[in-house]
Every structure is written in structure tokens, then in C-alpha cells.
PDB file of C-alpha atoms in Angstrom:
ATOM      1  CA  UNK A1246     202.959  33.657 -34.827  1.00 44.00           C
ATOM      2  CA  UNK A1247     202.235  31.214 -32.360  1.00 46.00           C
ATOM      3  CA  UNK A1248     205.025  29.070 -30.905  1.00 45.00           C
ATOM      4  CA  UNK A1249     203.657  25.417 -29.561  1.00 45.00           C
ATOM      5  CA  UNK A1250     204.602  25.475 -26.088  1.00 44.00           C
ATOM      6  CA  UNK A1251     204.793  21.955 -23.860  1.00 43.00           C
ATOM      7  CA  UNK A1252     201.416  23.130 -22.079  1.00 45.00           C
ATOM      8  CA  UNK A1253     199.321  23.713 -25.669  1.00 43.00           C
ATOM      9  CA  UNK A1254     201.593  20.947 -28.096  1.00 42.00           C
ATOM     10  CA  UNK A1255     199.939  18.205 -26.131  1.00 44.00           C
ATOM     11  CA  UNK A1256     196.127  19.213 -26.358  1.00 43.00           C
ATOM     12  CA  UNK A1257     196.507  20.287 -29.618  1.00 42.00           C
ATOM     13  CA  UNK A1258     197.513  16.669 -30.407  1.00 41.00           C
ATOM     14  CA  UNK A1259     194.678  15.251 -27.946  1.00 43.00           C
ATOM     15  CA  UNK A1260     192.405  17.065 -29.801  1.00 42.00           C
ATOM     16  CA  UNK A1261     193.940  15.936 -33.543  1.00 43.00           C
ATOM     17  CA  UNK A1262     194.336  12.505 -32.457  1.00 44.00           C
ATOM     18  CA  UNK A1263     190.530  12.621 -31.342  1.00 46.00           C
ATOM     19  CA  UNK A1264     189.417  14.416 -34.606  1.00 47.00           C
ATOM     20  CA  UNK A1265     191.030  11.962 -36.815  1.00 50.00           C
ATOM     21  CA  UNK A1266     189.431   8.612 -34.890  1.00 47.00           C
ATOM     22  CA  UNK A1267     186.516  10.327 -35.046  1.00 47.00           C
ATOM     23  CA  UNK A1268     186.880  10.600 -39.296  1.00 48.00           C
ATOM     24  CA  UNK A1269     187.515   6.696 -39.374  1.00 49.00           C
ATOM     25  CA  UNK A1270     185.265   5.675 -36.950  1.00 46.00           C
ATOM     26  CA  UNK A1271     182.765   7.841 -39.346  1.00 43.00           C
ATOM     27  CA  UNK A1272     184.333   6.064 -42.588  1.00 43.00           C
ATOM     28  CA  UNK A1273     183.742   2.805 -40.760  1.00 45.00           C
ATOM     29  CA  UNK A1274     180.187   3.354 -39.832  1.00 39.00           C
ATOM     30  CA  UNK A1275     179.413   4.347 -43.394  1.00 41.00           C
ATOM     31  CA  UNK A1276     180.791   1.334 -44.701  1.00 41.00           C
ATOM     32  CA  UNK A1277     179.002  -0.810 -42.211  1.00 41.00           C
ATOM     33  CA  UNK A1278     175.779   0.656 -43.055  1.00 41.00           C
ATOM     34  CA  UNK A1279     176.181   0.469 -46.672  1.00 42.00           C
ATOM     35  CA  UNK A1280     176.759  -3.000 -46.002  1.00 44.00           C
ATOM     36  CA  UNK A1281     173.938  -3.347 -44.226  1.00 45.00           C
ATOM     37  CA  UNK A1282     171.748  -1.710 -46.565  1.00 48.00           C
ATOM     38  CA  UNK A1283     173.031  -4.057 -49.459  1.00 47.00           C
ATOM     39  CA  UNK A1284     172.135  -6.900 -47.079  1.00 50.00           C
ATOM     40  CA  UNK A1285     168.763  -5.335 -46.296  1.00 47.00           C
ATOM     41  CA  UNK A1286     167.790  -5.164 -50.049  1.00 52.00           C
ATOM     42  CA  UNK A1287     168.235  -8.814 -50.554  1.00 49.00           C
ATOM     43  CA  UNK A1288     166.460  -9.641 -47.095  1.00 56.00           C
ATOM     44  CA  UNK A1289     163.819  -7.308 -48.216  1.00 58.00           C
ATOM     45  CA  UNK A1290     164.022  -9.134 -51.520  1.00 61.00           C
ATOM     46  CA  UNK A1291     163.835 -12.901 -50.009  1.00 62.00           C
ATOM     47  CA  UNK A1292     161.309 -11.550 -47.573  1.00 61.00           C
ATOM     48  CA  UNK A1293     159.260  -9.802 -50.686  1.00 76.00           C
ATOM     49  CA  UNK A1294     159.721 -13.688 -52.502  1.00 73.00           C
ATOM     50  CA  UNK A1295     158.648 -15.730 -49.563  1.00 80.00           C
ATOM     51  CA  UNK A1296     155.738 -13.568 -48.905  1.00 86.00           C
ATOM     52  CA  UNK A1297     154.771 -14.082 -52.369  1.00 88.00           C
ATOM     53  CA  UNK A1298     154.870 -17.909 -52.036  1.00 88.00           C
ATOM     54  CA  UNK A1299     152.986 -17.682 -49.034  1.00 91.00           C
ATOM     55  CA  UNK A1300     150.156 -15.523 -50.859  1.00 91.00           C
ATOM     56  CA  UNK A1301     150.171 -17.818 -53.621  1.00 92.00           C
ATOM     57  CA  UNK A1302     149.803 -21.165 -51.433  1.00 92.00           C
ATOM     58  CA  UNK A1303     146.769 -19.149 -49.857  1.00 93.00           C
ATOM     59  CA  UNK A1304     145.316 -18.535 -53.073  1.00 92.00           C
ATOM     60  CA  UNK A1305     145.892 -22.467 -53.901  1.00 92.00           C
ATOM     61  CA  UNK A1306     144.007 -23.612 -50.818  1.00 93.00           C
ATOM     62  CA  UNK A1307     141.182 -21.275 -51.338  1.00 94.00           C
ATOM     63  CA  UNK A1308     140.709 -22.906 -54.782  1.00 93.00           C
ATOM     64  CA  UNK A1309     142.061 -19.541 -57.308  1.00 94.00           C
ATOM     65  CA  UNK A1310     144.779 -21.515 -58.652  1.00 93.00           C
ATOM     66  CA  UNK A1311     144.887 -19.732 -61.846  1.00 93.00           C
ATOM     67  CA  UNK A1312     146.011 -16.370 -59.479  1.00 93.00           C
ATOM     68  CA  UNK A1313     148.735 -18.506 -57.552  1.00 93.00           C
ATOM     69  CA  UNK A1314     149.965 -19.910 -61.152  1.00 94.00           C
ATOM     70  CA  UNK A1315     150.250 -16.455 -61.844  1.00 93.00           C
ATOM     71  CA  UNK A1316     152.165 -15.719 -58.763  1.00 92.00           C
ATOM     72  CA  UNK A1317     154.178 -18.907 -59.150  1.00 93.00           C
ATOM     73  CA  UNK A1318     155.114 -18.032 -63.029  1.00 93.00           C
ATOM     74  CA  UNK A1319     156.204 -14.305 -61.936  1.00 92.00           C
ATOM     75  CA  UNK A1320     158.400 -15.925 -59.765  1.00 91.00           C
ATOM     76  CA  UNK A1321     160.408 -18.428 -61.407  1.00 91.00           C
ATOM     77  CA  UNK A1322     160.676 -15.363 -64.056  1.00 90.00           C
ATOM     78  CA  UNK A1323     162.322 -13.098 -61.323  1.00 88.00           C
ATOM     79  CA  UNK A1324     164.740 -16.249 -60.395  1.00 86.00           C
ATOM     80  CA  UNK A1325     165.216 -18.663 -63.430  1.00 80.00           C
ATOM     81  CA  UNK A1326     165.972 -21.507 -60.288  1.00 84.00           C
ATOM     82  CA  UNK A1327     163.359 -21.028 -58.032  1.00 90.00           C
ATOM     83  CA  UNK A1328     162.052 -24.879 -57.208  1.00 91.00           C
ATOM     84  CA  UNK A1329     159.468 -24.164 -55.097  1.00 92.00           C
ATOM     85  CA  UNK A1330     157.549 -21.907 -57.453  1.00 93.00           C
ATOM     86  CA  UNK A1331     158.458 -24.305 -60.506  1.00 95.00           C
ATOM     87  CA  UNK A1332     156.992 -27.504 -58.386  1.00 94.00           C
ATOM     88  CA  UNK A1333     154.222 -25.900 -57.221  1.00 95.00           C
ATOM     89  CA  UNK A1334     153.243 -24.687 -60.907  1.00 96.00           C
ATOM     90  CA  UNK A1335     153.560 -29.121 -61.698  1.00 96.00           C
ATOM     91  CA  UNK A1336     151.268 -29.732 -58.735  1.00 95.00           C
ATOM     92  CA  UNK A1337     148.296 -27.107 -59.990  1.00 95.00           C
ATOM     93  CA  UNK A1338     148.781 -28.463 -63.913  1.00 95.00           C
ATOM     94  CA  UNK A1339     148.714 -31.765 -62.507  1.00 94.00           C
ATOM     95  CA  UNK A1340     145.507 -31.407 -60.299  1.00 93.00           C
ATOM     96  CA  UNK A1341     143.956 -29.494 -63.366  1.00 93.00           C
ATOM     97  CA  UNK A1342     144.857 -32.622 -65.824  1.00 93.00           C
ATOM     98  CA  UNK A1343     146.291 -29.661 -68.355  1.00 94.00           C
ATOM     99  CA  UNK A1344     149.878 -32.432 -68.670  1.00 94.00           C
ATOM    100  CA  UNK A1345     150.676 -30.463 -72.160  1.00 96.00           C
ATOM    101  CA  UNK A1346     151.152 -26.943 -69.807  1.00 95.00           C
ATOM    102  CA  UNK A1347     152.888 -29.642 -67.031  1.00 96.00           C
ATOM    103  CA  UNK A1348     155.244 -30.751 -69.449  1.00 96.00           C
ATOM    104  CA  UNK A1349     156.140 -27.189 -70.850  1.00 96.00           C
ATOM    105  CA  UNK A1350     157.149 -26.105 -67.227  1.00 96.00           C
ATOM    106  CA  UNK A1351     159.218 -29.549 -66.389  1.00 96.00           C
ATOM    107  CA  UNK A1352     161.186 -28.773 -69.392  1.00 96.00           C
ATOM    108  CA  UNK A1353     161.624 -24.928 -68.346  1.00 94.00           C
ATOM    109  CA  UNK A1354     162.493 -25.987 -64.950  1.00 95.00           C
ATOM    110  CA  UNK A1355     165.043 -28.276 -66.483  1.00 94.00           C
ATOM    111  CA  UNK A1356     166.882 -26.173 -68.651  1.00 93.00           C
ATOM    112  CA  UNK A1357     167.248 -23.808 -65.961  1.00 92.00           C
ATOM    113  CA  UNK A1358     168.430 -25.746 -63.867  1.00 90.00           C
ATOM    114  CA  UNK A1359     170.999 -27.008 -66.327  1.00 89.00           C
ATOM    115  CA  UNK A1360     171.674 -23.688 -67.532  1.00 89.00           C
ATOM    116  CA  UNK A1361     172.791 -22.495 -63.765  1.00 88.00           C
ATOM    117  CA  UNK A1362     174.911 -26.037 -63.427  1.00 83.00           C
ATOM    118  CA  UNK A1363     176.221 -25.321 -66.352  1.00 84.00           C
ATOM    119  CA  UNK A1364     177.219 -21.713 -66.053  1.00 87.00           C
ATOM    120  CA  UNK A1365     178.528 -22.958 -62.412  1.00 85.00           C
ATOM    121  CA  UNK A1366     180.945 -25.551 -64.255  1.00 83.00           C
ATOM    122  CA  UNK A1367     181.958 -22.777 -66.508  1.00 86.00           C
ATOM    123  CA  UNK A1368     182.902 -20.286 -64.216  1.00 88.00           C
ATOM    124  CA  UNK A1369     184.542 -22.853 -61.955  1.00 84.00           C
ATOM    125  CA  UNK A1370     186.694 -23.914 -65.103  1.00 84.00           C
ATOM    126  CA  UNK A1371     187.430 -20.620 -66.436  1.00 88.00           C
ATOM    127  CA  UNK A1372     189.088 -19.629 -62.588  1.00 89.00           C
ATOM    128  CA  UNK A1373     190.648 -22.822 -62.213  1.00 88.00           C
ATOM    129  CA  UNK A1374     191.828 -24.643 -65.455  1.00 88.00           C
ATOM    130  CA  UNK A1375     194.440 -26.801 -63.951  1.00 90.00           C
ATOM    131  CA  UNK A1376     192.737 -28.276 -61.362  1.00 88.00           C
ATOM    132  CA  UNK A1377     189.403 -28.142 -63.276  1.00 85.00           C
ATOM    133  CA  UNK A1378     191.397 -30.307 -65.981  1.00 87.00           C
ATOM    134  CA  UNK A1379     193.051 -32.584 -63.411  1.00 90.00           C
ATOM    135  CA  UNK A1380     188.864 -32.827 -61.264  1.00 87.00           C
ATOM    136  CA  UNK A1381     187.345 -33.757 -64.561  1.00 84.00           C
ATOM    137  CA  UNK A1382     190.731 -36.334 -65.663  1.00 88.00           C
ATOM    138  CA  UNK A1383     189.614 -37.950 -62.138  1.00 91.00           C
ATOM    139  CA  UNK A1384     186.179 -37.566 -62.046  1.00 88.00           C
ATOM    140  CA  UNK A1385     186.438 -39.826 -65.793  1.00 87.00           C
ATOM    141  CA  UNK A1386     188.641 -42.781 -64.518  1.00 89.00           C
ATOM    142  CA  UNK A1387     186.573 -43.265 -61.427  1.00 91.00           C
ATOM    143  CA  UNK A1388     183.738 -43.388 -63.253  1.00 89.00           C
ATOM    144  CA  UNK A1389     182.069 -40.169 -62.488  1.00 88.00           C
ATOM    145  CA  UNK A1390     181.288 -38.732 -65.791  1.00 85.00           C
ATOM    146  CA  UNK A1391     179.612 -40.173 -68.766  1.00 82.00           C
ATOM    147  CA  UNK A1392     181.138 -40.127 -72.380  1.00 82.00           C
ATOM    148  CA  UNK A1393     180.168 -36.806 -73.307  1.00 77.00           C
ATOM    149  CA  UNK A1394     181.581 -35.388 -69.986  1.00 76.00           C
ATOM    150  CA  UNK A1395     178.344 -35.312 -68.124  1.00 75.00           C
ATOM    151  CA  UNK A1396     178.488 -35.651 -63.988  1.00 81.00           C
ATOM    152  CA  UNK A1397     176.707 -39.583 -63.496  1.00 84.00           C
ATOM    153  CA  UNK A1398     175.257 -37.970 -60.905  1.00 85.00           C
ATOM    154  CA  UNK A1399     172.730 -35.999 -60.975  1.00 85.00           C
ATOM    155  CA  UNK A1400     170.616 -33.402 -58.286  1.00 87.00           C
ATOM    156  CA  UNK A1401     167.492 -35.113 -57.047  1.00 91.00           C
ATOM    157  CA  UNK A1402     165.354 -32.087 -57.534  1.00 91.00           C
ATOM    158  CA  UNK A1403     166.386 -32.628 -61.391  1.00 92.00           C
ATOM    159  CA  UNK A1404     166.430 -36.197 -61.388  1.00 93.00           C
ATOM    160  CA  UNK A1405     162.842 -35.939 -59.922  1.00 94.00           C
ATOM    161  CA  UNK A1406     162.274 -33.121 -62.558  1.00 95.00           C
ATOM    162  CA  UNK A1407     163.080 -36.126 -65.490  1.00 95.00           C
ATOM    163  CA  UNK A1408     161.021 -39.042 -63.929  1.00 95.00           C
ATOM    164  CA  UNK A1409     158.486 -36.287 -63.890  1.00 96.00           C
ATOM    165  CA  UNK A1410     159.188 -35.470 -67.466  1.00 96.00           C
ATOM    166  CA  UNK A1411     158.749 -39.451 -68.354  1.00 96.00           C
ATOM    167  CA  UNK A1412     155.684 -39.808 -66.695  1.00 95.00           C
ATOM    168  CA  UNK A1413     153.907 -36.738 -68.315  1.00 96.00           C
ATOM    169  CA  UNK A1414     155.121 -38.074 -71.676  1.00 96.00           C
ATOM    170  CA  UNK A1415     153.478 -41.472 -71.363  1.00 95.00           C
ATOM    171  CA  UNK A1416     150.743 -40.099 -69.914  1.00 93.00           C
ATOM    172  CA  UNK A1417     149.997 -37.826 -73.250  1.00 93.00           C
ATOM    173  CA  UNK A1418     151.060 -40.594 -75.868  1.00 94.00           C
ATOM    174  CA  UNK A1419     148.422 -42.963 -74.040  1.00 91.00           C
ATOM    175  CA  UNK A1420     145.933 -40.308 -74.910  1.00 85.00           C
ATOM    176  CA  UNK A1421     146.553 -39.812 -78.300  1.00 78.00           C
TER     177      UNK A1421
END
């Protein structure tokens, strides 16, 4: 049996102590590069998405537009919201006069975009029902929200989106 003596009690702690800052500093370092890696994936992803915008803008200036369309279309099908690729689709149609395949992608960009406000409000509601209650009780007597509930307001990239829409129609009723 060995009896812990003043002389070897001490190290042996030392050395325990040591061990054990050793196994968090470990635990921590895992955690910080699992962290990272999460973070890397989506950087990779974003980098992977802007690349792909910037191949597809490429492709538009050296006249394949029907490649960067399908570039463009890929990516608004990988991110429902993406307003770049979902413009840029409106320019080429435009350019091309094809307004029926214009209007198709205004109104996909639209309910998208209404489908992520939407979800937005509904999360936000289903967290916070008092003060969701009381925001939208406010929002109505100051004259925020239209009868049905609907913000006034609206996000210019949608409102654009809508004048868009307008313009498109008339333009295909004064061709029929």
C-alpha cells in the first residue's frame, strides 16, 4: 500500500490538476471546431452560391442566357428567397420578350417571398402571443394594417416585384 506522503500528495495533485485542464481544454477545442466546421459548411455554402451567381452573370454577358437561366432557376430552387437569382431570371425574360415566362417567375418570386413573411409572422406569434396580440392591436389603430390584417407596408423588393407584375400584365393584354 502506498501512503501519500507531503513530498508525493502535492505532485500527484499537480499532475491531476494538469490532466483534468488538459480534458476540458480538449472538450473545449472540440466544441470550437465543431463550431467552426458548422460555420464552414454554410461559408462553403454562400461561397458555393455566390460563385454560382458569378458564373451565371458570365454566362449572361457572353450572350448563353439560356445556361445562366438555368443557373439562376437552380438557385432560387436551393433558396425559395434568393432575389438576386429571381431578378436576374426577370431581366433575361425581359430582354428575350418571353413576358408569359416573366410573369410566371414574378409570381413565384412573390409567393415566396410571402410565404417566408408569412411563416416569419407565424413563428413570431406562436413564441409571443401576448405581445404579438397587443403589436398587431397597435399596429391596427395607428393605421398600420389593412382590414384583413395585412402590414400597409410593404418590402420594396416585393413592392417592386408587384409594379413588375402590373406592367407584365398590361403588356400581354395589349397583345392579345
Amino acid at each position: 500500500m502506498i501512503v501519500a506522503t507531503s513530498a508525493w500528495y502535492p505532485a500527484m495533485w499537480n499532475w491531476w490538476c494538469i490532466d483534468e485542464i488538459m480534458n476540458q481544454t480538449a472538450a473545449r477545442l472540440f466544441t470550437i471546431v465543431e463550431t467552426n466546421a458548422c460555420g464552414f459548411a454554410m461559408a462553403k455554402q454562400k461561397i458555393a452560391r455566390k460563385t454560382q451567381m458569378e458564373e451565371a452573370r458570365k454566362l449572361e454577358k457572353e450572350g448563353k442566357a439560356a445556361d445562366a437561366l438555368k443557373i439562376y432557376r437552380a438557385l432560387a430552387r436551393r433558396k425559395p428567397l434568393n432575389a438576386d437569382a429571381y431578378s436576374r431570371m426577370m431581366i433575361i425574360l425581359r430582354k428575350q420578350k418571353k413576358y408569359e415566362a416573366e410573369l410566371k417567375i414574378i409570381r413565384q418570386a412573390i409567393a415566396a417571398a410571402e410565404h417566408v413573411i408569412a411563416s416569419n409572422q407565424q413563428a413570431f406569434d406562436e413564441k409571443n402571443r401576448d405581445s404579438a396580440a397587443l403589436s398587431r392591436k397597435l399596429a391596427k389603430s395607428l393605421g398600420l394594417l389593412n382590414d384583413k390584417g395585412f402590414p400597409v407596408y410593404e418590402e420594396p423588393q416585393l413592392r417592386a416585384w408587384r409594379n413588375r407584375e402590373a406592367v407584365v400584365e398590361k403588356r400581354l393584354e395589349s397583345r392579345r
